[in-house]
């Protein structure tokens, strides 16, 4: 297993002319069956029946050998790997990884050819007035992208190789062309999700989401009671409408998620919120860090102390270890570090692998967290504003390009700011010296919010950062 964690060894292998040629050939389409060698190898591995073709030859067998090598090294059951490799969105991500190895080699952490996730703040319009809103949404005060401009951006993202596109806002459902643009994104092969306040998730709109092939619906719930939630959302009745919207999604068979921003005002209700998620029958729960940006700048006092955040992460890990039915995700990069520190004698542990995704993995896979764990801003993920501006993160709205004037791939690959975020050696303060800087690296948006825009500074919300700065 130690071999898998040696980036210098794998870079030496990938740098070989023969290896690079093989990787490049694996992405070329076969004139006979219109599949790439990589697709043919994956089809064969998962047992998909296809006509015999010359593309399913030596290179295909080599690819299948390496898949099996990794599977055995990580001690993953074959049926799990087959299910993953049969998924079209997983295949899109794999193709992206191959392009990444060709372009960057293997870095620690990984730099990828196109982001796995782009969050698009589709509009500033919103029917609520949330006190912690990162985009300060309400009325659309600036001209926003036209429908045609939005469709062109979808083409740019799809052509770049982006895996997933999440529509956010503002309230994305308040824009009249949302369903048209979202449906087009799904047709272009993107995994499409929507983050909403839930108040517009009527049965009619939920049916439209299904028709548009939306894969996933995330609803913000910031309290287990109407009193707590509505005080956050700035509108009476928001809680009951959001809960009704979630129930409509679950009833319609959509993959639904409750997303909660943890603050001093609602942390005591976190167990009740999780109970609510299980009761409603949602598939996922996402814990968001409070980040004082947008309207949140007026509410620094709502941020958790490092000790409170640590306690919350331990609680969530405990829920996961005890078989909680709802999948738990988080934007807190420290979760992987906490999981490592409290791992027991079992064969598995919970890890935050890549941006937000939290999974149970074999302990043999832990060294891989150095490559794919931690904050993904500008490295695995980025965001787009309603005007087409590209930012490293919705919570870190630093302009790096505009898609009405520039091509997305050019911005992603060449932005100096993005390239700075991709190198953990650029970190400052406690994060730069931390032994967990590769699996975590701290939240760059929180660093910026607390250090006058210095996104490479230490994340003050981590208990290790606090300890390092203590006299």
XYZ file of C-alpha atoms in Angstrom:
471
model
C 0.000 0.000 0.000
C 2.864 2.389 0.704
C 3.684 2.346 -3.019
C 0.348 4.048 -3.790
C 1.262 7.076 -1.687
C 4.614 7.777 -3.406
C 3.859 10.561 -5.871
C 7.503 10.701 -6.992
C 7.377 7.035 -8.052
C 4.141 7.449 -10.008
C 5.341 10.678 -11.604
C 8.409 8.817 -12.828
C 6.149 6.142 -14.334
C 3.771 8.662 -15.944
C 6.682 10.722 -17.288
C 7.874 7.778 -19.350
C 7.134 8.411 -23.060
C 5.508 4.974 -23.340
C 3.149 5.675 -20.438
C 2.127 9.084 -21.754
C 1.508 7.593 -25.175
C -0.676 4.878 -23.649
C -2.686 7.418 -21.665
C -3.202 9.548 -24.765
C -4.190 6.534 -26.864
C -6.690 5.419 -24.215
C -8.739 8.570 -24.948
C -8.827 8.171 -28.737
C -12.059 7.039 -30.354
C -12.168 3.796 -32.282
C -13.433 4.315 -35.835
C -15.246 0.974 -35.778
C -17.226 1.065 -32.495
C -17.043 4.800 -31.629
C -15.673 4.015 -28.141
C -12.351 5.033 -26.670
C -9.950 2.306 -25.575
C -10.658 3.407 -22.000
C -14.430 3.011 -22.509
C -13.923 -0.407 -24.093
C -11.778 -1.523 -21.136
C -14.364 -0.287 -18.629
C -17.174 -1.999 -20.552
C -15.262 -5.246 -20.487
C -14.409 -4.939 -16.793
C -18.044 -4.407 -15.766
C -19.254 -7.207 -18.045
C -21.111 -4.998 -20.519
C -21.783 -6.921 -23.687
C -20.387 -5.294 -26.780
C -19.333 -6.486 -30.196
C -15.731 -7.621 -30.407
C -13.526 -4.843 -31.696
C -9.841 -4.259 -32.285
C -9.869 -1.495 -29.640
C -10.380 -4.178 -26.988
C -6.800 -5.402 -27.368
C -3.490 -5.064 -25.518
C -4.006 -1.516 -24.195
C -7.474 -2.433 -22.979
C -6.081 -5.431 -21.098
C -3.403 -3.236 -19.514
C -6.067 -0.795 -18.283
C -8.090 -3.652 -16.789
C -4.952 -4.946 -15.065
C -4.373 -1.589 -13.346
C -8.008 -1.318 -12.280
C -7.748 -4.736 -10.651
C -4.396 -3.828 -9.085
C -5.909 -0.754 -7.428
C -9.012 -2.646 -6.345
C -6.975 -5.338 -4.605
C -4.556 -2.809 -3.103
C -7.433 -0.866 -1.578
C -9.323 -4.006 -0.569
C -12.540 -2.979 -2.315
C -15.133 -5.546 -3.347
C -15.276 -6.085 -7.093
C -19.040 -5.525 -7.294
C -18.586 -2.040 -5.800
C -15.959 -1.178 -8.390
C -18.109 -2.555 -11.211
C -21.073 -0.454 -10.068
C -18.889 2.648 -9.949
C -17.324 2.081 -13.365
C -20.723 1.483 -14.963
C -21.907 4.937 -13.849
C -21.659 7.489 -16.705
C -20.733 10.337 -14.353
C -17.958 8.259 -12.750
C -16.656 7.544 -16.233
C -16.664 11.242 -17.010
C -14.566 11.805 -13.874
C -12.170 8.982 -14.832
C -11.598 10.491 -18.272
C -10.899 13.789 -16.518
C -8.333 12.080 -14.264
C -6.525 10.546 -17.245
C -6.312 13.983 -18.872
C -5.064 15.338 -15.535
C -2.250 12.784 -15.336
C -1.201 13.675 -18.863
C -1.294 17.436 -18.213
C -0.053 17.698 -14.608
C 1.431 14.337 -13.683
C 0.575 13.256 -10.143
C 0.659 16.059 -7.623
C 0.021 16.048 -3.906
C -2.767 17.076 -3.698
C -4.039 16.242 -7.170
C -4.580 18.980 -9.727
C -7.222 18.081 -12.287
C -7.790 19.029 -15.902
C -11.371 20.170 -15.261
C -13.214 20.636 -11.973
C -15.290 17.754 -10.680
C -17.871 20.302 -9.537
C -18.909 23.779 -10.613
C -21.444 25.678 -8.490
C -23.345 28.244 -10.526
C -25.078 31.055 -8.675
C -27.730 31.241 -11.358
C -29.389 34.416 -10.103
C -29.250 36.948 -7.287
C -33.045 36.864 -7.048
C -34.358 35.335 -3.853
C -37.681 35.312 -2.041
C -36.018 35.081 1.401
C -33.570 37.259 3.340
C -31.144 34.815 4.988
C -28.837 36.543 7.442
C -25.846 34.335 6.530
C -26.288 34.486 2.718
C -22.849 34.414 1.077
C -24.125 36.152 -2.090
C -26.173 38.858 -0.363
C -29.127 37.821 -2.519
C -32.522 39.459 -2.743
C -33.211 41.542 -5.828
C -31.174 41.194 -9.018
C -29.380 44.546 -8.930
C -26.993 43.842 -11.846
C -27.809 42.563 -15.347
C -27.554 38.756 -15.363
C -26.680 36.323 -18.119
C -29.235 35.900 -20.867
C -30.638 32.461 -21.601
C -28.422 32.123 -24.659
C -25.337 33.174 -22.707
C -26.229 30.629 -20.012
C -26.603 27.838 -22.597
C -23.220 28.782 -24.079
C -21.632 28.483 -20.626
C -23.152 25.006 -20.248
C -21.450 24.069 -23.526
C -18.149 25.418 -22.242
C -18.401 23.360 -19.045
C -19.420 20.176 -20.849
C -16.682 20.554 -23.466
C -14.091 21.170 -20.717
C -14.961 17.830 -19.078
C -16.662 19.109 -15.915
C -18.387 16.229 -14.097
C -21.100 17.944 -12.044
C -22.954 21.243 -12.188
C -24.845 22.564 -9.160
C -27.302 25.415 -9.635
C -27.454 27.727 -6.636
C -28.204 31.387 -6.022
C -30.053 33.342 -4.842
C -32.973 31.041 -5.426
C -32.336 29.296 -8.769
C -35.974 28.252 -9.187
C -37.000 31.919 -9.257
C -35.365 32.395 -12.666
C -37.827 31.638 -15.460
C -35.349 29.828 -17.726
C -33.936 27.577 -14.976
C -35.597 24.398 -16.225
C -34.534 25.058 -19.821
C -30.879 25.585 -18.899
C -30.775 22.747 -16.335
C -32.374 20.338 -18.797
C -29.814 21.297 -21.432
C -26.973 20.691 -18.962
C -28.307 17.186 -18.288
C -28.513 16.497 -22.030
C -24.851 17.519 -22.343
C -23.925 14.734 -19.924
C -23.398 16.729 -16.725
C -24.546 15.483 -13.326
C -27.021 18.239 -12.456
C -28.117 19.290 -8.979
C -29.903 22.269 -7.487
C -29.434 23.988 -4.121
C -32.640 25.710 -3.065
C -34.341 27.189 -0.024
C -37.145 24.719 -0.709
C -40.029 27.178 -0.625
C -40.717 26.794 -4.364
C -40.594 22.991 -4.416
C -44.260 22.559 -5.184
C -45.428 19.250 -6.609
C -45.567 20.909 -10.040
C -41.982 22.189 -9.833
C -40.703 18.880 -8.469
C -42.241 17.128 -11.477
C -40.454 19.647 -13.713
C -37.182 18.800 -11.942
C -37.736 15.139 -12.774
C -38.534 15.954 -16.391
C -35.348 18.052 -16.582
C -33.330 15.016 -15.356
C -32.090 16.760 -12.200
C -30.044 14.206 -10.249
C -30.080 15.773 -6.807
C -31.952 18.443 -4.800
C -30.375 20.137 -1.771
C -32.634 22.091 0.589
C -31.285 24.432 3.257
C -32.638 23.676 6.729
C -31.040 25.741 9.497
C -32.978 24.511 12.494
C -35.112 21.658 13.707
C -37.943 24.092 14.479
C -39.722 26.830 12.580
C -38.579 29.369 15.172
C -34.869 28.708 14.583
C -35.036 28.193 10.815
C -37.287 31.155 10.056
C -35.110 33.501 12.119
C -32.161 32.537 9.888
C -34.180 32.776 6.692
C -35.823 36.098 7.454
C -39.338 34.969 6.577
C -42.128 33.394 8.628
C -43.418 30.148 7.161
C -40.133 29.334 5.394
C -39.595 26.206 7.506
C -42.966 24.593 6.794
C -42.665 25.296 3.068
C -39.110 23.901 2.928
C -40.121 20.724 4.771
C -43.106 20.310 2.443
C -40.761 20.766 -0.531
C -38.417 18.071 0.786
C -41.326 15.679 1.256
C -42.460 16.378 -2.310
C -38.973 15.492 -3.592
C -38.771 12.258 -1.599
C -42.287 11.278 -2.656
C -41.351 11.868 -6.311
C -38.246 9.671 -5.984
C -35.677 12.462 -6.300
C -32.405 12.201 -4.403
C -32.866 14.850 -1.711
C -30.527 16.413 0.847
C -30.832 18.595 3.918
C -28.043 21.198 4.082
C -27.347 22.921 7.386
C -24.953 25.769 8.159
C -23.740 25.125 11.709
C -23.834 28.198 13.945
C -24.033 29.004 17.637
C -27.779 29.494 17.217
C -28.505 25.998 15.906
C -25.690 23.692 16.993
C -27.779 22.377 19.893
C -30.441 21.324 17.373
C -28.050 19.326 15.159
C -29.153 15.894 16.520
C -32.794 16.867 15.961
C -32.020 18.041 12.405
C -30.417 14.673 11.654
C -33.441 12.909 13.114
C -35.614 15.054 10.859
C -33.524 14.067 7.826
C -33.991 10.391 8.650
C -37.715 10.822 9.320
C -38.379 12.596 6.021
C -36.321 9.989 4.170
C -33.716 12.191 2.488
C -30.622 10.494 1.103
C -28.012 12.963 2.353
C -27.184 15.533 4.999
C -24.556 18.225 4.359
C -22.908 20.175 7.167
C -21.696 23.588 5.971
C -19.192 25.696 7.843
C -20.396 29.186 8.648
C -18.219 31.576 6.638
C -18.552 35.307 7.290
C -18.936 36.534 3.732
C -21.815 38.370 2.057
C -24.460 39.148 4.689
C -22.589 36.789 7.010
C -20.053 39.579 7.579
C -22.534 41.104 10.001
C -22.726 37.929 12.067
C -19.199 36.879 13.060
C -20.659 36.118 16.480
C -22.543 33.149 14.959
C -19.332 31.305 14.072
C -18.502 28.213 16.117
C -15.462 28.189 18.364
C -12.829 25.634 17.271
C -13.771 23.419 20.227
C -17.447 23.469 19.221
C -16.593 22.592 15.615
C -14.371 19.735 16.776
C -17.141 18.364 18.969
C -19.634 18.558 16.096
C -17.325 16.676 13.721
C -16.750 13.957 16.311
C -20.513 13.657 16.714
C -21.032 13.301 12.944
C -18.276 10.695 12.671
C -19.876 8.764 15.504
C -23.217 8.820 13.675
C -21.522 7.498 10.539
C -19.698 4.731 12.395
C -22.974 3.541 13.919
C -24.636 3.054 10.549
C -26.691 6.237 10.248
C -28.893 5.703 7.201
C -28.409 9.189 5.768
C -25.101 9.853 3.957
C -23.191 12.685 5.657
C -21.236 15.236 3.621
C -19.387 18.357 4.696
C -17.541 21.431 3.487
C -15.280 21.270 6.570
C -11.902 19.930 5.345
C -10.881 19.132 8.936
C -13.200 16.110 9.059
C -10.593 13.853 7.434
C -8.048 14.874 10.057
C -10.487 14.253 12.896
C -11.318 10.826 11.436
C -7.639 9.868 11.326
C -7.027 11.018 14.878
C -9.899 9.032 16.339
C -9.716 5.889 14.189
C -10.301 2.714 16.127
C -9.314 -0.891 15.521
C -11.844 -1.527 12.749
C -10.971 -2.154 9.115
C -12.756 1.000 7.904
C -12.935 4.657 8.850
C -14.855 7.689 7.657
C -12.876 9.986 5.403
C -13.594 13.255 3.628
C -12.505 12.287 0.129
C -12.444 15.114 -2.414
C -14.663 18.156 -2.137
C -17.470 17.520 0.366
C -17.805 13.763 -0.187
C -17.518 11.769 3.032
C -17.257 8.004 2.700
C -16.256 4.919 4.653
C -13.041 3.515 3.240
C -10.623 0.729 3.960
C -7.695 1.892 6.087
C -5.495 0.809 3.206
C -6.897 3.762 1.246
C -5.924 6.386 3.832
C -2.671 7.471 2.085
C -4.738 8.421 -0.973
C -6.431 11.129 1.104
C -3.233 13.169 0.758
C -3.972 13.375 -2.958
C -7.725 13.994 -3.058
C -8.648 15.266 0.420
C -8.962 18.773 1.764
C -10.267 22.082 0.470
C -11.094 21.853 -3.228
C -11.424 25.577 -4.015
C -9.728 26.305 -7.340
C -8.402 22.741 -7.452
C -11.347 20.330 -7.650
C -14.121 22.875 -7.727
C -14.979 26.475 -8.619
C -18.021 28.727 -8.929
C -19.700 31.021 -11.445
C -21.630 34.201 -10.636
C -24.944 35.307 -12.228
C -22.864 37.600 -14.453
C -20.577 34.786 -15.651
C -17.615 35.628 -13.402
C -15.478 32.679 -12.328
C -14.471 32.426 -8.651
C -12.509 29.774 -6.720
C -15.503 29.185 -4.404
C -18.930 30.683 -3.709
C -17.557 31.721 -0.305
C -14.395 33.165 -1.887
C -15.728 35.537 -4.566
C -12.413 36.627 -6.087
C -12.712 37.367 -9.808
C -10.427 35.266 -12.023
C -12.244 35.516 -15.368
C -15.559 36.068 -17.130
C -17.140 33.462 -19.406
C -18.744 36.023 -21.700
C -15.230 37.059 -22.703
C -13.046 34.024 -21.922
C -13.187 30.261 -22.361
C -13.751 28.242 -19.206
C -10.912 25.774 -19.829
C -8.446 28.627 -20.350
C -9.497 30.239 -17.081
C -9.366 26.953 -15.150
C -5.965 25.857 -16.426
C -4.184 29.216 -16.484
C -5.477 31.289 -13.550
C -2.559 32.325 -11.324
C -4.872 32.376 -8.311
C -6.143 28.854 -8.993
C -2.593 27.590 -9.447
C -1.606 29.191 -6.122
C -4.468 27.342 -4.385
C -3.332 24.029 -5.892
C 0.023 24.096 -4.104
C -0.217 23.376 -0.370
C 3.388 24.542 -0.013
C 1.995 28.065 -0.491
C 0.017 27.916 2.756
C 0.975 30.210 5.634
C 0.826 30.121 9.399
C -0.342 27.054 11.297
C -1.740 25.370 8.162
C 1.667 25.487 6.447
C 3.309 23.554 9.307
C 0.472 21.147 10.022
C 1.118 17.433 9.434
C -2.418 17.210 7.985
C -2.011 19.971 5.397
C -2.462 17.575 2.469
C -5.603 15.787 3.650
C -7.034 19.046 5.007
C -5.207 22.302 4.305
C -7.887 24.343 6.059
C -10.782 26.220 4.475
C -9.371 28.894 2.165
C -12.581 30.963 2.286
C -12.500 31.099 6.086
C -8.841 32.082 5.969
C -9.687 34.930 3.611
C -12.650 36.097 5.712
C -10.598 36.279 8.902
C -7.272 37.504 7.466
C -8.227 40.525 5.341
C -8.488 38.586 2.086
C -5.372 36.426 2.555
C -6.722 33.094 1.296
C -3.415 31.337 1.981
C -3.424 32.166 5.700
C -4.309 29.708 8.466
C -7.932 28.637 8.979
C -8.785 30.065 12.424
C -11.658 27.606 12.894
C -9.396 24.591 13.414
C -8.467 23.524 16.907
C -4.914 22.695 15.759
C -4.526 26.210 14.379
C -5.582 27.643 17.732
C -3.141 25.393 19.595
C -0.270 26.331 17.255
C -0.849 30.037 17.849
C -1.128 29.716 21.627
C 1.877 31.133 23.577
